[in-house]
mmCIF file of C-alpha atoms in Angstrom:
data_model
loop_
_atom_site.group_PDB
_atom_site.id
_atom_site.type_symbol
_atom_site.label_atom_id
_atom_site.label_comp_id
_atom_site.label_asym_id
_atom_site.label_seq_id
_atom_site.Cartn_x
_atom_site.Cartn_y
_atom_site.Cartn_z
ATOM 1 C CA MET H 73 -39.097 -4.305 -89.588
ATOM 2 C CA SER H 74 -36.633 -2.243 -91.574
ATOM 3 C CA ASP H 75 -32.829 -2.402 -91.613
ATOM 4 C CA THR H 76 -32.395 0.653 -89.328
ATOM 5 C CA GLY H 77 -33.982 -1.013 -86.296
ATOM 6 C CA THR H 78 -37.253 0.897 -86.380
ATOM 7 C CA ALA H 79 -40.657 -0.486 -87.063
ATOM 8 C CA THR H 80 -43.803 1.243 -88.179
ATOM 9 C CA ARG H 81 -47.173 0.371 -86.844
ATOM 10 C CA ALA H 82 -50.292 2.337 -87.569
ATOM 11 C CA GLY H 83 -48.210 5.256 -88.834
ATOM 12 C CA THR H 84 -45.930 5.595 -85.753
ATOM 13 C CA THR H 85 -42.209 4.976 -85.629
ATOM 14 C CA ARG H 86 -40.479 3.467 -82.606
ATOM 15 C CA SER H 87 -37.064 2.042 -81.771
ATOM 16 C CA ALA H 88 -36.598 -1.688 -81.643
ATOM 17 C CA GLY H 89 -36.647 -3.141 -78.096
ATOM 18 C CA PHE H 90 -38.968 -0.550 -76.519
ATOM 19 C CA ALA H 91 -42.634 -1.217 -75.850
ATOM 20 C CA PRO H 92 -45.117 1.476 -76.821
ATOM 21 C CA LEU H 93 -46.766 3.493 -74.077
ATOM 22 C CA ARG H 94 -50.215 2.208 -73.301
ATOM 23 C CA THR H 95 -53.090 3.543 -71.307
ATOM 24 C CA PRO H 96 -54.134 1.394 -68.341
ATOM 25 C CA ALA H 97 -56.718 -1.219 -69.177
ATOM 26 C CA THR H 98 -58.822 -0.431 -66.077
ATOM 27 C CA PRO H 99 -59.397 3.207 -65.138
ATOM 28 C CA MET H 100 -58.702 4.372 -61.583
ATOM 29 C CA PRO H 101 -61.790 4.548 -59.331
ATOM 30 C CA ALA H 102 -63.312 7.996 -58.952
ATOM 31 C CA ALA H 103 -63.692 7.710 -55.161
ATOM 32 C CA PRO H 104 -61.167 6.267 -52.684
ATOM 33 C CA VAL H 105 -61.686 2.646 -51.765
ATOM 34 C CA GLN H 106 -63.210 2.208 -48.307
ATOM 35 C CA VAL H 107 -61.502 -0.472 -46.226
ATOM 36 C CA THR H 108 -64.110 -2.276 -44.160
ATOM 37 C CA SER H 109 -62.002 -4.814 -42.276
ATOM 38 C CA GLY H 110 -58.466 -5.318 -41.088
ATOM 39 C CA PRO H 111 -56.062 -3.111 -39.103
ATOM 40 C CA TYR H 112 -56.626 -0.070 -41.383
ATOM 41 C CA ALA H 113 -60.417 -0.133 -41.303
ATOM 42 C CA ARG H 114 -62.275 3.086 -40.639
ATOM 43 C CA SER H 115 -63.470 3.631 -37.106
ATOM 44 C CA PRO H 116 -67.102 4.607 -36.448
ATOM 45 C CA ALA H 117 -66.087 8.278 -36.218
ATOM 46 C CA GLY H 118 -64.663 8.106 -39.745
ATOM 47 C CA THR H 119 -60.983 8.427 -38.852
ATOM 48 C CA ALA H 120 -58.483 5.779 -39.881
ATOM 49 C CA ARG H 121 -57.082 3.483 -37.188
ATOM 50 C CA LEU H 122 -53.311 3.749 -37.464
ATOM 51 C CA LEU H 123 -52.380 1.265 -34.740
ATOM 52 C CA PRO H 124 -53.482 -2.334 -34.382
ATOM 53 C CA ASP H 125 -55.400 -3.406 -31.330
ATOM 54 C CA SER H 126 -52.961 -3.407 -28.384
ATOM 55 C CA SER H 127 -54.582 -6.458 -26.781
ATOM 56 C CA ALA H 128 -52.648 -8.636 -29.226
ATOM 57 C CA PHE H 129 -49.397 -7.586 -27.543
ATOM 58 C CA VAL H 130 -50.464 -8.101 -23.929
ATOM 59 C CA ASN H 131 -49.746 -11.490 -22.403
ATOM 60 C CA GLU H 132 -48.354 -12.829 -19.124
ATOM 61 C CA PHE H 133 -44.845 -11.579 -20.039
ATOM 62 C CA THR H 134 -45.754 -7.983 -20.915
ATOM 63 C CA ARG H 135 -47.319 -5.161 -19.005
ATOM 64 C CA PRO H 136 -50.434 -3.437 -20.315
ATOM 65 C CA LEU H 137 -49.582 -0.873 -22.965
ATOM 66 C CA PRO H 138 -50.595 2.743 -22.318
ATOM 67 C CA ASP H 139 -53.195 4.442 -24.453
ATOM 68 C CA PRO H 140 -51.407 6.213 -27.360
ATOM 69 C CA ALA H 141 -53.851 9.105 -27.124
ATOM 70 C CA THR H 142 -52.626 9.990 -23.640
ATOM 71 C CA VAL H 143 -48.940 9.249 -24.246
ATOM 72 C CA PHE H 144 -48.718 11.397 -27.376
ATOM 73 C CA ALA H 145 -51.039 14.162 -26.242
ATOM 74 C CA GLY H 146 -50.567 17.804 -27.103
ATOM 75 C CA PRO H 147 -49.019 19.614 -30.036
ATOM 76 C CA GLY H 148 -45.437 18.623 -30.769
ATOM 77 C CA TYR H 149 -45.342 15.843 -28.162
ATOM 78 C CA TYR H 150 -43.327 17.873 -25.681
ATOM 79 C CA SER H 151 -41.743 15.923 -22.866
ATOM 80 C CA PRO H 152 -41.092 17.387 -19.424
ATOM 81 C CA ARG H 153 -37.689 18.941 -18.795
ATOM 82 C CA THR H 154 -35.055 16.795 -17.153
ATOM 83 C CA PRO H 155 -34.416 18.174 -13.655
ATOM 84 C CA ALA H 156 -31.011 19.649 -12.919
ATOM 85 C CA CYS H 157 -28.762 18.300 -10.182
ATOM 86 C CA GLY H 158 -28.266 20.777 -7.347
ATOM 87 C CA PHE H 159 -25.061 19.104 -6.183
ATOM 88 C CA ALA H 160 -23.470 19.770 -9.583
ATOM 89 C CA ALA H 161 -24.206 23.507 -9.457
ATOM 90 C CA ALA H 162 -23.118 23.710 -5.813
ATOM 91 C CA SER H 163 -19.867 21.947 -6.656
ATOM 92 C CA LEU H 164 -18.988 24.426 -9.381
ATOM 93 C CA VAL H 165 -19.916 27.455 -7.257
ATOM 94 C CA LEU H 166 -17.938 26.170 -4.256
ATOM 95 C CA ALA H 167 -14.927 25.373 -6.446
ATOM 96 C CA LEU H 168 -14.932 28.934 -7.759
ATOM 97 C CA ALA H 169 -15.297 30.259 -4.203
ATOM 98 C CA GLY H 170 -12.416 27.995 -3.178
ATOM 99 C CA VAL H 171 -10.032 30.115 -5.212
ATOM 100 C CA VAL H 172 -10.432 32.849 -2.582
ATOM 101 C CA VAL H 173 -10.890 30.703 0.560
ATOM 102 C CA ALA H 174 -9.599 27.137 0.983
ATOM 103 C CA VAL H 175 -12.520 25.464 2.801
ATOM 104 C CA PRO H 176 -15.159 25.594 0.004
ATOM 105 C CA ALA H 177 -12.790 23.738 -2.328
ATOM 106 C CA LEU H 178 -12.999 20.689 -0.067
ATOM 107 C CA LEU H 179 -16.794 20.868 -0.142
ATOM 108 C CA ALA H 180 -16.642 21.241 -3.934
ATOM 109 C CA ILE H 181 -14.886 17.881 -4.175
ATOM 110 C CA VAL H 182 -17.549 16.195 -2.030
ATOM 111 C CA PHE H 183 -20.459 17.819 -3.890
ATOM 112 C CA GLY H 184 -18.774 17.058 -7.219
ATOM 113 C CA HIS H 185 -18.652 13.349 -6.425
ATOM 114 C CA LEU H 186 -22.278 13.424 -5.271
ATOM 115 C CA GLY H 187 -23.241 15.272 -8.460
ATOM 116 C CA VAL H 188 -21.513 12.725 -10.677
ATOM 117 C CA TYR H 189 -23.224 9.934 -8.743
ATOM 118 C CA ARG H 190 -26.655 11.559 -9.096
ATOM 119 C CA THR H 191 -26.243 12.142 -12.849
ATOM 120 C CA ARG H 192 -24.854 8.703 -13.726
ATOM 121 C CA ASN H 193 -28.085 7.355 -15.294
ATOM 122 C CA TYR H 194 -28.941 10.635 -17.112
ATOM 123 C CA GLN H 195 -32.154 11.124 -15.122
ATOM 124 C CA ARG H 196 -30.767 14.536 -14.103
ATOM 125 C CA THR H 197 -28.695 17.066 -16.022
ATOM 126 C CA GLY H 198 -25.489 18.735 -14.856
ATOM 127 C CA ARG H 199 -22.875 16.013 -15.211
ATOM 128 C CA GLY H 200 -20.453 18.443 -16.856
ATOM 129 C CA MET H 201 -20.922 20.967 -14.051
ATOM 130 C CA ALA H 202 -20.308 18.252 -11.470
ATOM 131 C CA LEU H 203 -17.128 17.085 -13.206
ATOM 132 C CA GLY H 204 -15.932 20.659 -13.676
ATOM 133 C CA GLY H 205 -16.570 21.523 -10.044
ATOM 134 C CA MET H 206 -14.880 18.342 -8.861
ATOM 135 C CA VAL H 207 -11.759 18.820 -11.020
ATOM 136 C CA LEU H 208 -11.535 22.516 -10.151
ATOM 137 C CA GLY H 209 -12.002 21.618 -6.477
ATOM 138 C CA TYR H 210 -9.083 19.175 -6.665
ATOM 139 C CA ALA H 211 -6.921 21.764 -8.452
ATOM 140 C CA VAL H 212 -7.745 24.530 -5.954
ATOM 141 C CA THR H 213 -7.175 22.155 -3.021
ATOM 142 C CA LEU H 214 -3.791 21.218 -4.486
ATOM 143 C CA PHE H 215 -2.975 24.922 -4.916
ATOM 144 C CA TRP H 216 -3.937 25.739 -1.317
ATOM 145 C CA SER H 217 -2.096 22.719 0.103
ATOM 146 C CA VAL H 218 1.109 23.657 -1.783
ATOM 147 C CA LEU H 219 0.755 27.298 -0.699
ATOM 148 C CA ILE H 220 0.098 26.445 2.958
ATOM 149 C CA GLY H 221 2.810 23.749 2.928
ATOM 150 C CA THR H 222 5.509 26.019 1.521
ATOM 151 C CA THR H 223 4.518 28.828 3.897
ATOM 152 C CA TRP H 224 4.713 26.471 6.858
ATOM 153 C CA LEU H 225 8.078 25.012 5.755
ATOM 154 C CA THR H 226 9.658 28.430 5.228
ATOM 155 C CA ASN H 227 8.655 29.583 8.716
ATOM 156 C CA LEU H 228 10.374 26.673 10.472
#
């Protein structure tokens, strides 16, 4: 080793503290290794099993697991659309109609509460419409009650 921190070996120079690059002692196999046992073994059709056997997870405390081929069927794994709540749409429409006539605003409040109740567990969509119809129904009912009340009081 010289004073500059480099060493020569077979005509090459390298810095002190670094190992030389070596080729691997065993070459990589030419063909992929075939797994014959275990959870990633090839099935008889030649495709790899990606999931372990589901019978290991079924006992007296669990229900039988569905077949992954039927659960994740189809391209993109599309799920069915969540149904909309009819009470929510009716509440918003009746609240808007209540601006012109007073009676639909009262129905908008009732349908708004039913719409919020039906959408509480997110099995149906339209919670925002139900809340909007309910709040607008309360506001329109307040407007009509103030208008009718002041008209009645001024005519006394």
